Short mmCIF file of C-alpha atoms and ligand atoms in Angstrom, two decimals:
data_model
loop_
_atom_site.label_atom_id
_atom_site.label_comp_id
_atom_site.label_asym_id
_atom_site.label_seq_id
_atom_site.Cartn_x
_atom_site.Cartn_y
_atom_site.Cartn_z
CA UNK A 1 60.31 70.30 -37.97
CA UNK A 2 59.84 70.54 -34.18
CA UNK A 3 57.11 73.19 -34.47
CA UNK A 4 55.22 71.05 -36.97
CA UNK A 5 55.58 67.96 -34.75
CA UNK A 6 54.18 69.88 -31.77
CA UNK A 7 51.23 71.13 -33.80
CA UNK A 8 50.22 67.72 -35.17
CA UNK A 9 50.72 65.66 -32.00
CA UNK A 10 48.62 68.06 -29.96
CA UNK A 11 45.69 67.95 -32.39
CA UNK A 12 42.56 65.88 -31.67
CA UNK A 13 41.83 62.93 -33.96
CA UNK A 14 40.85 59.50 -32.66
CA UNK A 15 39.95 56.83 -35.25
CA UNK A 16 36.75 57.82 -37.07
CA UNK A 17 37.10 61.51 -36.08
CA UNK A 18 40.11 62.61 -38.13
CA UNK A 19 38.61 65.84 -39.54
CA UNK A 20 40.68 68.40 -37.61
CA UNK A 21 44.01 66.67 -38.10
CA UNK A 22 43.25 66.12 -41.79
CA UNK A 23 42.68 69.88 -42.26
CA UNK A 24 46.04 70.67 -40.68
CA UNK A 25 47.93 68.09 -42.76
CA UNK A 26 46.15 69.26 -45.93
CA UNK A 27 47.42 72.81 -45.43
CA UNK A 28 50.96 71.65 -44.64
CA UNK A 29 51.41 69.34 -47.64
CA UNK A 30 49.47 71.33 -50.25
CA UNK A 31 52.45 73.43 -51.49
CA UNK A 32 54.51 70.32 -52.25
CA UNK A 33 52.10 68.15 -54.28
CA UNK A 34 50.17 68.34 -57.56
CA UNK A 35 46.76 67.20 -56.33
CA UNK A 36 44.77 66.57 -53.15
CA UNK A 37 41.70 64.41 -52.64
CA UNK A 38 39.74 62.90 -49.76
CA UNK A 39 38.19 59.46 -50.41
CA UNK A 40 35.01 57.93 -49.00
CA UNK A 41 36.80 56.53 -45.95
CA UNK A 42 38.33 59.93 -45.15
CA UNK A 43 41.89 59.17 -46.25
CA UNK A 44 43.75 62.21 -47.59
CA UNK A 45 45.55 61.53 -50.89
CA UNK A 46 48.33 63.96 -51.85
CA UNK A 47 49.86 63.09 -55.21
CA UNK A 48 53.16 64.09 -56.80
CA UNK A 49 52.79 63.24 -60.49
CA UNK A 50 55.33 61.12 -62.32
CA UNK A 51 55.63 58.68 -65.18
CA UNK A 52 57.16 55.70 -63.34
CA UNK A 53 56.00 53.28 -60.67
CA UNK A 54 53.07 54.22 -58.46
CA UNK A 55 54.42 54.39 -54.92
CA UNK A 56 52.01 54.71 -52.00
CA UNK A 57 53.47 56.28 -48.85
CA UNK A 58 51.08 55.75 -45.95
CA UNK A 59 51.04 57.39 -42.53
CA UNK A 60 47.99 57.18 -40.31
CA UNK A 61 46.36 60.34 -38.97
CA UNK A 62 44.20 58.67 -36.34
CA UNK A 63 45.17 58.18 -32.71
CA UNK A 64 43.85 55.90 -29.99
CA UNK A 65 40.90 57.15 -27.95
CA UNK A 66 37.48 56.12 -26.68
CA UNK A 67 33.76 56.45 -27.25
CA UNK A 68 31.10 57.34 -24.67
CA UNK A 69 28.81 54.33 -24.16
CA UNK A 70 26.50 55.74 -21.51
CA UNK A 71 26.15 58.24 -18.69
CA UNK A 72 25.70 56.97 -15.15
CA UNK A 73 23.29 58.26 -12.48
CA UNK A 74 25.99 60.40 -10.84
CA UNK A 75 26.81 62.16 -14.12
CA UNK A 76 29.99 60.36 -15.09
CA UNK A 77 30.63 59.23 -18.66
CA UNK A 78 31.27 55.54 -19.19
CA UNK A 79 33.54 54.65 -22.06
CA UNK A 80 34.79 51.93 -24.37
CA UNK A 81 38.23 52.02 -26.04
CA UNK A 82 38.82 52.92 -29.70
CA UNK A 83 42.03 51.14 -30.65
CA UNK A 84 44.56 49.53 -28.32
CA UNK A 85 44.09 51.52 -25.12
CA UNK A 86 45.41 49.88 -21.95
CA UNK A 87 43.09 50.73 -19.01
CA UNK A 88 45.94 51.47 -16.57
CA UNK A 89 47.41 53.99 -18.99
CA UNK A 90 44.16 55.97 -18.77
CA UNK A 91 44.28 56.64 -15.05
CA UNK A 92 43.81 60.31 -14.17
CA UNK A 93 44.62 61.43 -17.71
CA UNK A 94 43.02 64.56 -19.14
CA UNK A 95 40.85 63.99 -22.17
CA UNK A 96 39.08 65.99 -24.85
CA UNK A 97 35.74 65.12 -26.44
CA UNK A 98 34.80 65.81 -30.07
CA UNK A 99 32.62 68.77 -29.03
CA UNK A 100 35.46 70.46 -27.09
CA UNK A 101 34.37 69.35 -23.61
CA UNK A 102 37.27 68.32 -21.36
CA UNK A 103 37.43 65.68 -18.66
CA UNK A 104 39.68 63.58 -16.45
CA UNK A 105 39.57 59.81 -16.17
CA UNK A 106 38.79 58.44 -12.72
CA UNK A 107 38.61 54.87 -11.48
CA UNK A 108 36.37 53.04 -9.01
CA UNK A 109 38.24 51.62 -5.98
CA UNK A 110 39.94 48.28 -6.70
CA UNK A 111 41.84 45.88 -4.43
CA UNK A 112 44.57 45.39 -7.00
CA UNK A 113 45.56 47.02 -10.27
CA UNK A 114 44.84 44.07 -12.54
CA UNK A 115 41.14 44.46 -11.75
CA UNK A 116 41.21 47.77 -13.65
CA UNK A 117 39.27 47.48 -16.86
CA UNK A 118 37.01 49.84 -18.79
CA UNK A 119 33.98 48.97 -16.66
CA UNK A 120 35.82 50.55 -13.68
CA UNK A 121 36.86 53.72 -15.49
CA UNK A 122 34.79 56.84 -16.02
CA UNK A 123 35.25 60.34 -17.41
CA UNK A 124 34.58 63.17 -14.99
CA UNK A 125 33.55 66.26 -16.97
CA UNK A 126 32.65 68.24 -13.88
CA UNK A 127 28.92 67.75 -14.30
CA UNK A 128 26.74 68.19 -11.20
CA UNK A 129 24.33 65.42 -12.17
CA UNK A 130 23.21 63.11 -14.95
CA UNK A 131 21.14 65.79 -16.72
CA UNK A 132 23.99 68.27 -16.82
CA UNK A 133 26.36 65.55 -18.05
CA UNK A 134 23.92 64.69 -20.79
CA UNK A 135 23.64 68.31 -21.89
CA UNK A 136 27.45 68.59 -22.05
CA UNK A 137 28.26 65.29 -23.74
CA UNK A 138 25.96 62.51 -24.88
CA UNK A 139 26.43 58.87 -25.77
CA UNK A 140 28.39 58.28 -28.96
CA UNK A 141 30.83 61.15 -28.49
CA UNK A 142 34.45 60.29 -29.27
CA UNK A 143 37.33 61.30 -27.03
CA UNK A 144 41.12 61.35 -27.05
CA UNK A 145 43.91 62.16 -24.62
CA UNK A 146 45.29 65.62 -23.98
CA UNK A 147 49.00 66.22 -23.47
CA UNK A 148 51.61 68.76 -24.48
CA UNK A 149 54.81 67.76 -26.22
CA UNK A 150 57.87 67.86 -23.94
CA UNK A 151 61.56 67.72 -24.79
CA UNK A 152 63.72 65.28 -22.83
CA UNK A 153 67.37 65.98 -23.66
CA UNK A 154 67.54 65.07 -27.38
CA UNK A 155 64.24 63.13 -27.22
CA UNK A 156 60.64 64.25 -27.47
CA UNK A 157 57.72 62.89 -25.46
CA UNK A 158 54.14 63.40 -26.61
CA UNK A 159 50.79 61.74 -27.15
CA UNK A 160 50.09 60.43 -30.66
CA UNK A 161 53.65 60.23 -31.97
CA UNK A 162 51.87 57.07 -33.18
CA UNK A 163 51.48 58.06 -35.91
CA UNK A 164 51.56 61.80 -36.30
CA UNK A 165 55.34 61.46 -36.45
CA UNK A 166 54.87 59.34 -39.60
CA UNK A 167 52.66 62.14 -40.99
CA UNK A 168 55.42 64.68 -40.32
CA UNK A 169 58.02 62.44 -42.00
CA UNK A 170 55.78 62.24 -45.10
CA UNK A 171 55.20 66.02 -45.20
CA UNK A 172 58.89 66.75 -44.72
CA UNK A 173 59.88 64.23 -47.43
CA UNK A 174 57.36 65.81 -49.84
CA UNK A 175 58.91 69.20 -49.08
CA UNK A 176 62.50 68.04 -49.66
CA UNK A 177 61.87 65.82 -52.68
CA UNK A 178 62.65 67.85 -55.79
CA UNK A 179 62.57 65.26 -58.58
CA UNK A 180 61.34 61.68 -58.69
CA UNK A 181 60.87 59.23 -61.57
CA UNK A 182 57.89 57.73 -59.71
CA UNK A 183 54.29 58.79 -59.18
CA UNK A 184 54.05 59.28 -55.44
CA UNK A 185 50.81 59.01 -53.52
CA UNK A 186 51.26 60.32 -49.99
CA UNK A 187 48.25 58.96 -48.15
CA UNK A 188 47.29 60.10 -44.67
CA UNK A 189 45.13 57.22 -43.61
CA UNK A 190 42.21 56.89 -41.21
CA UNK A 191 41.25 54.13 -38.77
CA UNK A 192 44.62 52.38 -38.57
CA UNK A 193 44.26 51.86 -34.84
CA UNK A 194 41.06 49.85 -35.26
CA UNK A 195 42.49 47.44 -37.86
CA UNK A 196 44.33 49.14 -40.74
CA UNK A 197 41.00 50.02 -42.35
CA UNK A 198 41.73 53.25 -44.23
CA UNK A 199 44.92 51.95 -45.85
CA UNK A 200 43.14 48.90 -47.23
CA UNK A 201 40.63 51.01 -49.15
CA UNK A 202 43.28 53.53 -50.24
CA UNK A 203 45.56 50.82 -51.63
CA UNK A 204 42.65 49.37 -53.60
CA UNK A 205 42.02 52.77 -55.17
CA UNK A 206 45.68 53.49 -56.02
CA UNK A 207 46.83 49.97 -56.83
CA UNK A 208 50.45 50.92 -56.16
CA UNK A 209 53.46 48.93 -57.29
CA UNK A 210 55.10 49.60 -53.94
CA UNK A 211 53.63 50.55 -50.59
CA UNK A 212 55.70 52.17 -47.85
CA UNK A 213 54.17 52.66 -44.42
CA UNK A 214 55.68 55.12 -41.97
CA UNK A 215 54.96 54.30 -38.35
CA UNK A 216 56.43 53.93 -34.91
CA UNK A 217 57.93 50.69 -33.63
CA UNK A 218 58.49 49.40 -30.11
CA UNK A 219 62.03 49.14 -28.76
CA UNK A 220 64.06 46.82 -26.57
CA UNK A 221 66.00 49.54 -24.76
CA UNK A 222 64.16 50.05 -21.47
CA UNK A 223 64.30 48.01 -18.23
CA UNK A 224 62.87 44.49 -18.72
CA UNK A 225 61.52 45.36 -22.18
CA UNK A 226 60.80 42.72 -24.82
CA UNK A 227 63.96 41.30 -26.38
CA UNK A 228 64.07 43.25 -29.62
CA UNK A 229 67.05 44.91 -31.34
CA UNK A 230 65.50 48.37 -31.85
CA UNK A 231 66.97 51.25 -29.86
CA UNK A 232 66.39 54.99 -29.74
CA UNK A 233 69.17 57.01 -31.45
CA UNK A 234 70.24 54.05 -33.65
CA UNK A 235 68.56 55.50 -36.73
CA UNK A 236 65.57 54.63 -38.90
CA UNK A 237 64.26 51.09 -38.39
CA UNK A 238 63.73 49.08 -41.58
CA UNK A 239 60.98 46.56 -40.95
CA UNK A 240 61.67 42.88 -41.46
CA UNK A 241 58.43 41.64 -39.89
CA UNK A 242 55.59 42.29 -37.50
CA UNK A 243 52.29 40.49 -36.89
CA UNK A 244 50.69 41.98 -40.04
CA UNK A 245 53.50 41.63 -42.56
CA UNK A 246 56.58 39.70 -43.60
CA UNK A 247 58.34 42.32 -45.71
CA UNK A 248 59.17 40.84 -49.13
CA UNK A 249 62.91 40.18 -49.28
CA UNK A 250 63.53 42.38 -52.30
CA UNK A 251 61.76 45.33 -50.69
CA UNK A 252 63.76 45.02 -47.48
CA UNK A 253 67.00 44.65 -49.45
CA UNK A 254 66.16 47.70 -51.60
CA UNK A 255 65.59 49.86 -48.49
CA UNK A 256 68.77 48.54 -46.80
CA UNK A 257 70.86 49.16 -49.94
CA UNK A 258 69.61 52.75 -50.26
CA UNK A 259 70.44 53.38 -46.59
CA UNK A 260 73.93 51.95 -47.01
CA UNK A 261 74.66 53.80 -50.27
CA UNK A 262 73.72 57.09 -48.64
CA UNK A 263 75.28 56.37 -45.23
CA UNK A 264 71.96 56.78 -43.44
CA UNK A 265 71.95 55.40 -39.90
CA UNK A 266 69.57 52.42 -39.85
CA UNK A 267 68.67 49.32 -37.86
CA UNK A 268 66.60 46.22 -38.56
CA UNK A 269 63.11 46.04 -37.08
CA UNK A 270 61.85 42.68 -35.91
CA UNK A 271 58.63 43.49 -34.08
CA UNK A 272 57.14 40.63 -32.09
CA UNK A 273 53.66 42.18 -31.93
CA UNK A 274 51.49 44.77 -33.70
CA UNK A 275 51.03 45.75 -37.33
CA UNK A 276 50.99 48.73 -39.66
CA UNK A 277 49.27 50.00 -42.80
CA UNK A 278 51.94 48.13 -44.80
CA UNK A 279 50.23 44.87 -43.81
CA UNK A 280 46.90 46.04 -45.25
CA UNK A 281 48.53 47.35 -48.44
CA UNK A 282 50.36 44.05 -48.89
CA UNK A 283 47.07 42.12 -48.86
CA UNK A 284 45.14 44.51 -51.11
CA UNK A 285 44.19 43.63 -54.72
CA UNK A 286 46.08 40.49 -55.76
CA UNK A 287 48.99 41.26 -53.43
CA UNK A 288 51.17 44.40 -53.41
CA UNK A 289 54.85 44.78 -52.54
CA UNK A 290 55.07 46.65 -49.27
CA UNK A 291 57.57 47.62 -46.60
CA UNK A 292 57.81 49.96 -43.66
CA UNK A 293 60.16 52.58 -42.26
CA UNK A 294 59.72 52.91 -38.52
CA UNK A 295 60.65 55.41 -35.87
CA UNK A 296 61.79 53.61 -32.69
CA UNK A 297 59.47 54.76 -29.91
CA UNK A 298 59.14 54.00 -26.21
CA UNK A 299 55.83 53.83 -24.32
CA UNK A 300 53.67 53.44 -27.44
CA UNK A 301 49.94 53.95 -26.82
CA UNK A 302 50.53 56.14 -23.79
CA UNK A 303 50.33 59.93 -23.45
CA UNK A 304 54.14 60.05 -23.31
CA UNK A 305 55.33 58.22 -26.39
CA UNK A 306 59.05 58.99 -26.61
CA UNK A 307 61.28 59.15 -29.69
CA UNK A 308 64.57 60.63 -30.85
CA UNK A 309 64.72 63.65 -33.16
CA UNK A 310 67.82 62.18 -34.83
CA UNK A 311 65.94 58.97 -35.74
CA UNK A 312 63.13 61.06 -37.20
CA UNK A 313 65.64 62.97 -39.34
CA UNK A 314 67.23 59.71 -40.59
CA UNK A 315 63.75 58.42 -41.50
CA UNK A 316 63.04 61.51 -43.62
CA UNK A 317 66.43 61.17 -45.32
CA UNK A 318 65.93 57.50 -46.18
CA UNK A 319 62.41 58.06 -47.48
CA UNK A 320 63.60 60.87 -49.77
CA UNK A 321 66.44 58.73 -51.11
CA UNK A 322 64.10 55.77 -51.73
CA UNK A 323 61.62 58.00 -53.58
CA UNK A 324 64.41 59.42 -55.72
CA UNK A 325 65.24 55.91 -57.00
CA UNK A 326 63.66 54.44 -60.11
CA UNK A 327 61.46 51.99 -58.21
CA UNK A 328 60.58 49.98 -61.34
CA UNK A 329 64.25 49.33 -61.98
CA UNK A 330 65.27 48.75 -58.35
CA UNK A 331 62.53 46.16 -57.79
CA UNK A 332 62.90 44.64 -61.29
CA UNK A 333 59.21 45.26 -62.08
CA UNK A 334 57.72 44.73 -65.61
CO1 LIG B 401 49.17 52.56 -32.78
ZN1 LIG B 402 50.71 53.45 -35.61
#
């Protein structure tokens, strides 16, 4: 699994420019599903046929990034964020543009750090002047961060664990799942970071009876962090709520019961900010049951998002066990 994680986290794919990452995921999941399709939005649908409940498993392929708004007289690219990018987390980072050009992010002098916003940041692509900059990278180009995955003891640190790690969990679950009474739609969604857009359209198309998002969640286990119960190495986090979703009680109880029955290490997730594709699925059509399995992650939306390999493994295990259940029966549908 580690090799696959490294490959997907290091691939380029900010919201709206998911083509390369979609190709990689397509190749990885193809052997384990019955059909593959890409919808108008760009979501990748990988379906395992079945007679029972339609279950949509969503993991977003996109990552945070930026778009070039203009080029200044000295030949530096000026940018605007795509998704929740904190300006201070951009400082001196290496970046890649959608045409392969690389750059580093510089900042104009400021008296104190809270003056740093996107108007003070620029991308230095090594251009000698405005004309050369324009010939290398014009307005409207998308960019994302560059960083290699690193192992820290039993943890991994990388860019885009949000949410390529959810993509890996879905691929790995598809690989391990031998038989299921349900029809499973693994959807690798686009544009989550700009407002859960891909998942909304995908859920409308599938009209699932249950939606399960796979995503990262913040933790309360670093100095002065928000007071939340989630910790690295405590297992898969079963979402109770975030700002986009109050998980229906019977969905949460179903996930908890499966974890307990199978002795899978798990913890409750009460996230005081943020949202996931599960929120968009929940509000699609006339309302759809939805929940979320999360991987506890530190430093989300930085180039060094950090998570535990053991939590990732527990997430795969729980997802497989949930998908093996007769979802219609477990949720008392019909
Ligand atoms: Co995110
Ligand atoms: Zn995410």
